[in-house]
Amino acid sequence: MDVKTLCLGMLSFGEACGYDLKKRFEALFRHFYSAGYGSIYPALAELADAGLVTCHSVPQEGRPERKVYRITEAGRRQFDEALRTTRPQHKLRSEFLAMIYFAELMQPERLDEVLDERLRELRESEAHIAGLQQAFDAAVPVGVRFVAGFGAALARVAAEYIEQNRHMLSSAGAARAPARRRRTGQPVDLMGTSA
Amino acid sequence: MDVKTLCLGMLSFGEACGYDLKKRFEALFRHFYSAGYGSIYPALAELADAGLVTCHSVPQEGRPERKVYRITEAGRRQFDEALRTTRPQHKLRSEFLAMIYFAELMQPERLDEVLDERLRELRESEAHIAGLQQAFDAAVPVGVRFVAGFGAALARVAAEYIEQNRHMLSSAGAARAPARRRRTGQPVDLMGTSA
DNA sequence: TCAGACATGTAATAAGTTACATGATTAG
DNA sequence: CTAATCATGTAACTTATTACATGTCTGA
């Protein structure tokens, strides 16, 4: 599911211009998918070229014109096909966790800074989703509800985990382990394969 | 934190060849970071060019030679710098959630298939991490423990969420909502902005 | 007056994934 | 005999990110 397919899917809920789509992605997909103008506009142009959407320009007073895109029947078929055949991946790329992995090489202040920043982002994400959920009415598709709840659940647990376990990263534990490794000079058996 | 920096960090725990690094990434980073040979080998070559690691070839009988990489002092400084200054992002790209977002457009069987597949992957991830954790001994760095626990917590909650909420995606709810939209012909207000 | 919303796009760049290419050994 | 493990790499491809480019209106 690339940005192109996602735009197609979004348009199946109703017409929109590129700017609208960006806002919707921002509001609803923020916690699990990102898409900037640099990928949305080219995607819409390609969809139009392929006849999967139509585009009509709407001039406006005092603002730039809107290019409103609407999905075609061919577009709906194409999206349906994508839903049936695309393998839905779920990929996390966390430089945060990668960094924490090396916690013992970090300054305690830096470590706190990184953890606090992540907590702040998680809290913000929780609040954002809570705001969305409050605005949901009966007509909101079940999938939209489901993914919002999913995001809320993950953010809550991630924040709790950090709060409840960050103590193990601080001085107490961090001071001993590296000392031991420096004494022996042996690489750590990180996978338990040599034991 | 790109693959290059991550290789540098891994090498700070002990020397290794590209093949080893791949295995370690696979074992320890699998749930939050992916790196294939196609990114690891070029990364190591660049690190060597920059003098951040040294490389010595070790011929072996009956197997291809190993190119063993060892981090240099300059390399340690560079990695330290990266830990101090890199902004640790945490990015999820979930085509799974994107697909579920459109659940009402999916065939019930396909929906089940997708949910079951994700559950299977989550269970596998949980089992994999549990295996790692059992092999941990006292010398395992605290950061390694922390990220393993983090992954376990997230996988558990994700699986629970799916199991406890998948019912809302099935026929009962899914049948009504789209009907309403088709009757009115109005785009759904997905962000609660027009309410 | 100054930031932010509205609205579109292109081009350069970065980065990773996939496929290709090779080849011996070993366990089932 | 067949698949997996060991071990290295390149090249093409796909994709998204970032910076650039432009300009008005509105609210604080």
CSV table of C-alpha atoms (C1' of nucleotides) in Angstrom, one decimal:
chain,number,residue,atom,x,y,z
A,1,MET,CA,0.0,0.0,0.0
A,2,ASP,CA,1.8,3.0,-1.2
A,3,VAL,CA,0.7,6.6,-1.0
A,4,LYS,CA,-1.0,6.3,-4.4
A,5,THR,CA,-3.2,3.5,-3.3
A,6,LEU,CA,-4.0,5.2,0.0
A,7,CYS,CA,-5.1,8.3,-1.9
A,8,LEU,CA,-7.3,6.2,-4.0
A,9,GLY,CA,-8.8,4.7,-0.8
A,10,MET,CA,-9.3,8.1,0.8
A,11,LEU,CA,-11.1,9.3,-2.3
A,12,SER,CA,-13.4,6.4,-2.1
A,13,PHE,CA,-14.9,8.1,1.0
A,14,GLY,CA,-15.5,11.3,-1.0
A,15,GLU,CA,-13.8,13.8,-3.3
A,16,ALA,CA,-11.0,15.9,-2.1
A,17,CYS,CA,-8.0,18.0,-3.3
A,18,GLY,CA,-4.4,17.2,-2.5
A,19,TYR,CA,-4.4,19.6,0.4
A,20,ASP,CA,-7.4,18.0,1.9
A,21,LEU,CA,-5.9,14.6,1.7
A,22,LYS,CA,-2.7,15.7,3.4
A,23,LYS,CA,-4.8,17.1,6.3
A,24,ARG,CA,-6.8,13.9,6.5
A,25,PHE,CA,-3.7,11.7,6.6
A,26,GLU,CA,-2.3,14.0,9.2
A,27,ALA,CA,-5.4,13.8,11.3
A,28,LEU,CA,-6.2,10.1,11.0
A,29,PHE,CA,-3.1,8.2,9.9
A,30,ARG,CA,-0.5,10.2,11.8
A,31,HIS,CA,0.3,7.4,14.2
A,32,PHE,CA,0.9,4.7,11.6
A,33,TYR,CA,1.5,6.3,8.2
A,34,SER,CA,3.0,9.5,7.0
A,35,ALA,CA,2.6,11.2,3.6
A,36,GLY,CA,3.8,14.7,2.6
A,37,TYR,CA,2.9,16.9,-0.3
A,38,GLY,CA,5.9,15.6,-2.1
A,39,SER,CA,4.3,12.2,-2.4
A,40,ILE,CA,0.7,13.1,-2.5
A,41,TYR,CA,0.7,15.5,-5.5
A,42,PRO,CA,2.7,13.2,-7.8
A,43,ALA,CA,0.5,10.3,-6.7
A,44,LEU,CA,-2.7,12.2,-7.6
A,45,ALA,CA,-1.3,13.1,-11.0
A,46,GLU,CA,-0.4,9.5,-11.7
A,47,LEU,CA,-3.9,8.3,-10.6
A,48,ALA,CA,-5.5,10.9,-13.0
A,49,ASP,CA,-3.2,9.8,-15.8
A,50,ALA,CA,-4.3,6.2,-15.2
A,51,GLY,CA,-7.9,7.2,-15.3
A,52,LEU,CA,-8.5,6.0,-11.7
A,53,VAL,CA,-9.6,9.4,-10.7
A,54,THR,CA,-10.9,12.5,-12.5
A,55,CYS,CA,-9.8,16.0,-11.7
A,56,HIS,CA,-11.7,19.3,-12.1
A,57,SER,CA,-10.2,22.6,-11.2
A,58,VAL,CA,-12.3,24.9,-9.0
A,59,PRO,CA,-11.2,28.6,-9.1
A,60,GLN,CA,-11.7,30.4,-5.9
A,61,GLU,CA,-11.6,34.1,-4.9
A,62,GLY,CA,-8.7,35.2,-2.9
A,63,ARG,CA,-7.2,31.7,-2.7
A,64,PRO,CA,-5.4,29.4,-5.1
A,65,GLU,CA,-7.6,27.2,-7.2
A,66,ARG,CA,-8.5,23.7,-5.9
A,67,LYS,CA,-8.0,20.7,-8.0
A,68,VAL,CA,-10.7,18.4,-6.9
A,69,TYR,CA,-10.2,14.7,-7.4
A,70,ARG,CA,-13.0,12.2,-7.6
A,71,ILE,CA,-12.6,8.4,-7.9
A,72,THR,CA,-13.9,6.6,-11.0
A,73,GLU,CA,-15.4,3.2,-11.3
A,74,ALA,CA,-12.1,1.9,-12.6
A,75,GLY,CA,-10.5,3.4,-9.5
A,76,ARG,CA,-12.9,1.6,-7.2
A,77,ARG,CA,-12.2,-1.6,-8.9
A,78,GLN,CA,-8.5,-1.0,-8.6
A,79,PHE,CA,-8.7,-0.2,-4.9
A,80,ASP,CA,-10.9,-3.3,-4.3
A,81,GLU,CA,-8.2,-5.3,-6.1
A,82,ALA,CA,-5.5,-3.8,-3.8
A,83,LEU,CA,-7.5,-4.6,-0.7
A,84,ARG,CA,-7.9,-8.2,-1.9
A,85,THR,CA,-4.3,-8.8,-2.9
A,86,THR,CA,-1.9,-6.5,-1.2
A,87,ARG,CA,0.1,-8.1,1.6
A,88,PRO,CA,-0.5,-5.8,4.6
A,89,GLN,CA,2.8,-5.1,6.2
A,90,HIS,CA,3.4,-3.5,9.5
A,91,LYS,CA,6.8,-2.1,9.8
A,92,LEU,CA,8.2,-0.2,12.7
A,93,ARG,CA,11.5,1.7,12.2
A,94,SER,CA,12.5,2.9,15.6
A,95,GLU,CA,15.7,4.8,15.9
A,96,PHE,CA,14.5,5.5,19.4
A,97,LEU,CA,14.6,1.8,20.4
A,98,ALA,CA,17.9,1.4,18.5
A,99,MET,CA,19.4,4.2,20.5
A,100,ILE,CA,18.0,2.9,23.9
A,101,TYR,CA,19.6,-0.4,22.9
A,102,PHE,CA,22.9,1.4,23.5
A,103,ALA,CA,21.7,3.1,26.7
A,104,GLU,CA,24.8,2.2,28.6
A,105,LEU,CA,26.9,4.2,26.2
A,106,MET,CA,24.8,7.3,26.7
A,107,GLN,CA,25.1,10.1,29.2
A,108,PRO,CA,22.3,9.9,31.9
A,109,GLU,CA,21.1,13.4,31.1
A,110,ARG,CA,20.9,12.5,27.4
A,111,LEU,CA,19.1,9.3,28.2
A,112,ASP,CA,16.5,11.2,30.2
A,113,GLU,CA,16.1,13.7,27.5
A,114,VAL,CA,15.4,11.0,24.9
A,115,LEU,CA,13.0,9.1,27.1
A,116,ASP,CA,11.1,12.3,28.1
A,117,GLU,CA,10.8,13.4,24.5
A,118,ARG,CA,9.4,10.0,23.5
A,119,LEU,CA,7.0,10.1,26.4
A,120,ARG,CA,5.9,13.6,25.4
A,121,GLU,CA,5.2,12.4,21.8
A,122,LEU,CA,3.3,9.4,23.1
A,123,ARG,CA,1.1,11.6,25.3
A,124,GLU,CA,0.5,13.9,22.5
A,125,SER,CA,-0.5,11.0,20.3
A,126,GLU,CA,-2.9,9.7,22.9
A,127,ALA,CA,-4.5,13.1,23.3
A,128,HIS,CA,-4.8,13.6,19.6
A,129,ILE,CA,-6.5,10.2,19.2
A,130,ALA,CA,-8.8,10.9,22.1
A,131,GLY,CA,-9.8,14.1,20.4
A,132,LEU,CA,-10.7,12.3,17.2
A,133,GLN,CA,-12.7,9.7,19.1
A,134,GLN,CA,-14.8,12.3,20.8
A,135,ALA,CA,-15.7,13.7,17.5
A,136,PHE,CA,-16.8,10.3,16.1
A,137,ASP,CA,-20.4,10.0,15.4
A,138,ALA,CA,-22.5,7.0,14.4
A,139,ALA,CA,-21.6,7.3,10.7
A,140,VAL,CA,-17.9,6.8,11.2
A,141,PRO,CA,-16.8,3.6,9.5
A,142,VAL,CA,-15.9,0.8,11.9
A,143,GLY,CA,-12.4,0.6,10.4
A,144,VAL,CA,-11.7,4.1,11.4
A,145,ARG,CA,-12.8,3.4,14.9
A,146,PHE,CA,-10.7,0.3,15.1
A,147,VAL,CA,-7.5,1.9,14.0
A,148,ALA,CA,-8.0,4.9,16.3
A,149,GLY,CA,-8.4,2.5,19.2
A,150,PHE,CA,-5.4,0.5,18.1
A,151,GLY,CA,-3.3,3.6,18.1
A,152,ALA,CA,-4.5,4.7,21.5
A,153,ALA,CA,-3.9,1.3,23.0
A,154,LEU,CA,-0.3,1.1,21.7
A,155,ALA,CA,0.5,4.6,22.7
A,156,ARG,CA,-0.8,4.1,26.2
A,157,VAL,CA,1.2,0.8,26.7
A,158,ALA,CA,4.4,2.3,25.2
A,159,ALA,CA,4.2,5.2,27.6
A,160,GLU,CA,3.5,3.0,30.6
A,161,TYR,CA,6.3,0.7,29.7
A,162,ILE,CA,8.8,3.6,29.5
A,163,GLU,CA,7.6,5.0,32.8
A,164,GLN,CA,7.7,1.7,34.7
A,165,ASN,CA,11.0,0.5,33.3
A,166,ARG,CA,13.2,3.5,32.7
A,167,HIS,CA,14.7,3.1,36.2
A,168,MET,CA,16.5,0.0,35.0
A,169,LEU,CA,18.4,2.1,32.4
A,170,SER,CA,19.8,4.6,35.0
A,171,SER,CA,23.1,4.5,36.9
A,172,ALA,CA,22.5,1.5,39.1
A,173,GLY,CA,22.4,-1.1,36.4
A,174,ALA,CA,24.2,0.9,33.7
A,175,ALA,CA,27.4,1.4,35.8
A,176,ARG,CA,28.2,-2.3,36.4
A,177,ALA,CA,27.6,-4.0,33.1
A,178,PRO,CA,30.0,-2.1,30.9
A,179,ALA,CA,32.7,-2.4,33.6
A,180,ARG,CA,32.4,-6.2,33.5
A,181,ARG,CA,32.7,-6.2,29.7
A,182,ARG,CA,35.8,-4.0,29.9
A,183,ARG,CA,37.5,-6.3,32.3
A,184,THR,CA,37.0,-9.5,30.3
A,185,GLY,CA,37.5,-7.8,26.9
A,186,GLN,CA,35.1,-10.4,25.5
A,187,PRO,CA,32.3,-9.4,23.2
A,188,VAL,CA,28.9,-9.9,24.8
A,189,ASP,CA,26.9,-12.9,23.7
A,190,LEU,CA,23.9,-10.9,22.7
A,191,MET,CA,21.9,-13.8,21.4
A,192,GLY,CA,22.6,-16.5,23.9
A,193,THR,CA,24.1,-18.7,21.2
A,194,SER,CA,27.4,-19.5,22.8
A,195,ALA,CA,25.9,-20.4,26.2
B,1,MET,CA,20.2,6.4,12.8
B,2,ASP,CA,20.8,4.8,9.5
B,3,VAL,CA,22.1,1.3,9.0
B,4,LYS,CA,25.7,2.6,8.9
B,5,THR,CA,25.5,4.1,12.3
B,6,LEU,CA,23.7,1.0,13.6
B,7,CYS,CA,26.5,-1.3,12.3
B,8,LEU,CA,29.0,1.0,14.1
B,9,GLY,CA,27.0,0.6,17.3
B,10,MET,CA,26.8,-3.1,17.0
B,11,LEU,CA,30.5,-3.3,16.4
B,12,SER,CA,31.1,-1.4,19.6
B,13,PHE,CA,29.9,-4.6,21.4
B,14,GLY,CA,32.5,-6.6,19.6
B,15,GLU,CA,34.0,-7.5,16.2
B,16,ALA,CA,31.9,-9.2,13.6
B,17,CYS,CA,31.5,-9.8,9.9
B,18,GLY,CA,28.6,-8.6,7.8
B,19,TYR,CA,26.9,-11.9,7.9
B,20,ASP,CA,27.1,-11.9,11.8
B,21,LEU,CA,25.6,-8.4,11.9
B,22,LYS,CA,22.7,-9.4,9.8
B,23,LYS,CA,22.0,-12.3,12.1
B,24,ARG,CA,22.2,-10.1,15.1
B,25,PHE,CA,19.9,-7.5,13.6
B,26,GLU,CA,17.6,-10.3,12.8
B,27,ALA,CA,17.6,-11.7,16.3
B,28,LEU,CA,17.5,-8.5,18.3
B,29,PHE,CA,16.1,-5.7,16.1
B,30,ARG,CA,13.6,-7.6,14.1
B,31,HIS,CA,10.6,-6.1,15.8
B,32,PHE,CA,11.7,-2.5,15.3
B,33,TYR,CA,14.3,-2.2,12.7
B,34,SER,CA,15.2,-4.2,9.5
B,35,ALA,CA,18.5,-4.4,7.6
B,36,GLY,CA,19.3,-6.6,4.7
B,37,TYR,CA,22.7,-7.5,3.2
B,38,GLY,CA,22.0,-4.9,0.5
B,39,SER,CA,22.4,-2.2,3.1
B,40,ILE,CA,24.8,-3.8,5.6
B,41,TYR,CA,27.7,-4.6,3.2
B,42,PRO,CA,27.8,-1.2,1.5
B,43,ALA,CA,27.6,0.3,5.0
B,44,LEU,CA,30.6,-1.6,6.3
B,45,ALA,CA,32.6,-0.7,3.2
B,46,GLU,CA,31.8,3.0,3.8
B,47,LEU,CA,32.7,2.7,7.5
B,48,ALA,CA,36.0,1.2,6.5
B,49,ASP,CA,36.7,3.9,3.9
B,50,ALA,CA,36.1,6.5,6.6
B,51,GLY,CA,38.5,4.8,9.0
B,52,LEU,CA,35.7,4.2,11.6
B,53,VAL,CA,36.3,0.4,11.4
B,54,THR,CA,39.2,-1.8,10.4
B,55,CYS,CA,38.7,-4.9,8.3
B,56,HIS,CA,40.8,-8.0,8.2
B,57,SER,CA,40.1,-11.0,6.0
B,58,VAL,CA,40.1,-14.4,7.6
B,59,PRO,CA,40.3,-17.3,5.1
B,60,GLN,CA,38.5,-20.5,6.2
B,61,GLU,CA,38.6,-24.0,5.0
B,62,GLY,CA,35.5,-25.2,3.1
B,63,ARG,CA,33.7,-21.8,3.6
B,64,PRO,CA,34.0,-18.4,2.1
B,65,GLU,CA,36.4,-16.1,3.8
B,66,ARG,CA,35.2,-13.8,6.6
B,67,LYS,CA,35.8,-10.1,6.6
B,68,VAL,CA,36.0,-9.3,10.2
B,69,TYR,CA,35.3,-5.7,11.1
B,70,ARG,CA,36.5,-4.0,14.3
B,71,ILE,CA,35.6,-0.5,15.5
B,72,THR,CA,38.4,2.1,15.8
B,73,GLU,CA,38.7,4.8,18.4
B,74,ALA,CA,37.5,7.3,15.7
B,75,GLY,CA,34.6,5.0,15.2
B,76,ARG,CA,33.7,5.0,18.9
B,77,ARG,CA,33.9,8.8,19.0
B,78,GLN,CA,31.7,9.0,15.9
B,79,PHE,CA,29.1,6.7,17.5
B,80,ASP,CA,29.2,8.6,20.7
B,81,GLU,CA,28.5,11.7,18.7
B,82,ALA,CA,25.6,10.1,17.0
B,83,LEU,CA,24.1,9.0,20.3
B,84,ARG,CA,24.4,12.6,21.6
B,85,THR,CA,23.0,14.4,18.6
B,86,THR,CA,20.8,12.1,16.5
B,87,ARG,CA,17.1,12.8,16.9
B,88,PRO,CA,15.6,9.4,17.7
B,89,GLN,CA,12.6,8.9,15.5
B,90,HIS,CA,10.0,6.2,16.0
B,91,LYS,CA,8.1,5.6,12.8
B,92,LEU,CA,5.4,3.1,12.2
B,93,ARG,CA,4.4,2.4,8.6
B,94,SER,CA,1.5,0.1,8.8
B,95,GLU,CA,-0.2,-1.0,5.7
B,96,PHE,CA,-2.1,-3.4,7.9
B,97,LEU,CA,-3.8,-0.5,9.8
B,98,ALA,CA,-4.3,1.4,6.5
B,99,MET,CA,-6.1,-1.6,5.1
B,100,ILE,CA,-8.2,-2.2,8.2
B,101,TYR,CA,-9.2,1.5,8.0
B,102,PHE,CA,-11.1,0.5,4.9
B,103,ALA,CA,-12.5,-2.7,6.5
B,104,GLU,CA,-16.0,-2.1,5.4
B,105,LEU,CA,-14.9,-2.3,1.8
B,106,MET,CA,-13.3,-5.7,2.4
B,107,GLN,CA,-14.8,-9.2,2.0
B,108,PRO,CA,-15.4,-10.7,5.5
B,109,GLU,CA,-13.2,-13.7,4.7
B,110,ARG,CA,-10.4,-11.4,3.5
B,111,LEU,CA,-10.7,-9.3,6.6
B,112,ASP,CA,-10.4,-12.4,8.8
B,113,GLU,CA,-7.4,-13.6,6.8
B,114,VAL,CA,-5.6,-10.3,7.3
B,115,LEU,CA,-6.4,-10.1,11.0
B,116,ASP,CA,-5.4,-13.7,11.6
B,117,GLU,CA,-2.1,-13.2,9.7
B,118,ARG,CA,-1.3,-10.2,11.8
B,119,LEU,CA,-2.1,-12.1,15.0
B,120,ARG,CA,0.1,-14.9,13.9
B,121,GLU,CA,3.0,-12.5,13.3
B,122,LEU,CA,2.4,-10.9,16.7
B,123,ARG,CA,2.4,-14.3,18.5
B,124,GLU,CA,5.5,-15.2,16.7
B,125,SER,CA,7.2,-12.0,17.7
B,126,GLU,CA,6.1,-12.5,21.3
B,127,ALA,CA,7.6,-16.0,21.3
B,128,HIS,CA,10.8,-14.9,19.6
B,129,ILE,CA,11.3,-12.2,22.2
B,130,ALA,CA,10.5,-14.6,25.1
B,131,GLY,CA,13.2,-16.9,23.7
B,132,LEU,CA,15.7,-14.1,23.7
B,133,GLN,CA,14.8,-13.1,27.2
B,134,GLN,CA,15.3,-16.6,28.6
B,135,ALA,CA,18.8,-16.6,27.1
B,136,PHE,CA,19.7,-13.3,28.8
B,137,ASP,CA,22.3,-13.6,31.5
B,138,ALA,CA,23.6,-11.0,34.0
B,139,ALA,CA,26.0,-9.5,31.5
B,140,VAL,CA,23.3,-8.5,29.0
B,141,PRO,CA,23.3,-4.7,28.7
B,142,VAL,CA,20.3,-3.0,30.3
B,143,GLY,CA,19.3,-1.4,27.0
B,144,VAL,CA,19.0,-4.7,25.3
B,145,ARG,CA,16.7,-5.9,28.1
B,146,PHE,CA,14.7,-2.7,27.9
B,147,VAL,CA,14.0,-2.9,24.2
B,148,ALA,CA,13.2,-6.6,24.4
B,149,GLY,CA,10.6,-5.9,27.1
B,150,PHE,CA,9.3,-3.0,25.0
B,151,GLY,CA,8.8,-5.2,22.0
B,152,ALA,CA,7.1,-7.9,24.1
B,153,ALA,CA,4.7,-5.4,25.7
B,154,LEU,CA,3.7,-3.8,22.4
B,155,ALA,CA,3.2,-7.2,20.7
B,156,ARG,CA,1.1,-8.5,23.6
B,157,VAL,CA,-1.2,-5.4,23.6
B,158,ALA,CA,-1.5,-5.3,19.8
B,159,ALA,CA,-2.6,-9.0,19.8
B,160,GLU,CA,-5.0,-8.4,22.7
B,161,TYR,CA,-6.5,-5.4,21.0
B,162,ILE,CA,-7.1,-7.3,17.8
B,163,GLU,CA,-8.7,-10.2,19.6
B,164,GLN,CA,-10.9,-8.1,21.8
B,165,ASN,CA,-12.1,-5.7,19.1
B,166,ARG,CA,-12.2,-7.6,15.8
B,167,HIS,CA,-15.9,-8.3,16.4
B,168,MET,CA,-16.7,-4.7,15.7
B,169,LEU,CA,-15.3,-5.0,12.2
B,170,SER,CA,-17.6,-7.9,11.2
B,171,SER,CA,-21.0,-8.0,9.6
B,172,ALA,CA,-23.0,-6.4,12.3
B,173,GLY,CA,-21.5,-3.0,12.2
B,174,ALA,CA,-20.0,-3.1,8.8
B,175,ALA,CA,-23.3,-3.7,7.1
B,176,ARG,CA,-25.1,-0.6,8.3
B,177,ALA,CA,-22.6,2.2,8.0
B,178,PRO,CA,-21.9,2.0,4.3
B,179,ALA,CA,-25.6,1.7,3.6
B,180,ARG,CA,-26.2,5.0,5.3
B,181,ARG,CA,-23.4,6.7,3.3
B,182,ARG,CA,-24.8,5.4,0.1
B,183,ARG,CA,-28.2,6.7,0.9
B,184,THR,CA,-27.1,10.2,1.6
B,185,GLY,CA,-24.3,10.3,-1.0
B,186,GLN,CA,-22.4,12.7,1.3
B,187,PRO,CA,-18.8,12.2,2.0
B,188,VAL,CA,-18.2,11.1,5.6
B,189,ASP,CA,-16.9,13.7,7.9
B,190,LEU,CA,-13.9,11.8,9.0
B,191,MET,CA,-12.3,14.4,11.2
B,192,GLY,CA,-15.4,15.9,12.9
B,193,THR,CA,-14.6,19.3,11.5
B,194,SER,CA,-17.9,20.0,10.0
B,195,ALA,CA,-19.9,19.0,13.1
C,1,DT,C1',3.2,43.1,11.1
C,2,DC,C1',3.9,38.5,11.2
C,3,DA,C1',2.7,33.8,11.5
C,4,DG,C1',-0.3,30.5,9.7
C,5,DA,C1',-3.8,28.6,6.6
C,6,DC,C1',-4.8,28.0,1.9
C,7,DA,C1',-3.1,25.6,-2.4
C,8,DT,C1',-0.1,23.7,-6.0
C,9,DG,C1',3.8,21.6,-7.7
C,10,DT,C1',9.0,20.2,-9.1
C,11,DA,C1',13.7,18.6,-8.5
C,12,DA,C1',17.4,16.8,-6.1
C,13,DT,C1',18.6,13.7,-2.8
C,14,DA,C1',18.7,9.9,0.3
C,15,DA,C1',17.9,5.3,1.5
C,16,DG,C1',16.6,0.9,1.5
C,17,DT,C1',14.7,-3.4,-1.0
C,18,DT,C1',15.1,-6.8,-4.5
C,19,DA,C1',17.1,-9.4,-7.7
C,20,DC,C1',21.2,-11.1,-9.4
C,21,DA,C1',25.7,-13.6,-9.2
C,22,DT,C1',28.7,-17.3,-7.0
C,23,DG,C1',29.9,-21.6,-4.7
C,24,DA,C1',31.3,-25.2,-1.0
C,25,DT,C1',29.6,-27.9,2.9
C,26,DT,C1',26.4,-30.2,5.8
C,27,DA,C1',22.3,-32.1,7.8
C,28,DG,C1',18.1,-34.4,6.9
D,1,DC,C1',19.1,-35.3,-3.4
D,2,DT,C1',17.6,-31.1,-1.5
D,3,DA,C1',17.4,-27.4,1.4
D,4,DA,C1',19.8,-24.6,4.5
D,5,DT,C1',24.0,-22.4,6.2
D,6,DC,C1',28.0,-20.0,5.4
D,7,DA,C1',29.7,-15.7,3.1
D,8,DT,C1',30.4,-11.8,0.0
D,9,DG,C1',29.0,-8.3,-2.9
D,10,DT,C1',26.7,-5.2,-7.0
D,11,DA,C1',23.2,-2.9,-9.7
D,12,DA,C1',18.8,-1.6,-10.7
D,13,DC,C1',14.8,-0.1,-8.9
D,14,DT,C1',11.4,1.9,-6.0
D,15,DT,C1',10.0,5.3,-2.6
D,16,DA,C1',9.7,8.8,0.2
D,17,DT,C1',11.9,13.1,2.1
D,18,DT,C1',13.6,17.7,1.7
D,19,DA,C1',14.2,21.9,-0.2
D,20,DC,C1',12.7,25.0,-3.4
D,21,DA,C1',9.3,28.2,-5.8
D,22,DT,C1',5.0,31.2,-5.5
D,23,DG,C1',1.3,34.1,-3.7
D,24,DT,C1',-3.1,35.8,-1.1
D,25,DC,C1',-5.9,36.3,2.9
D,26,DT,C1',-7.0,36.3,7.8
D,27,DG,C1',-6.5,36.6,12.6
D,28,DA,C1',-3.7,37.8,16.6
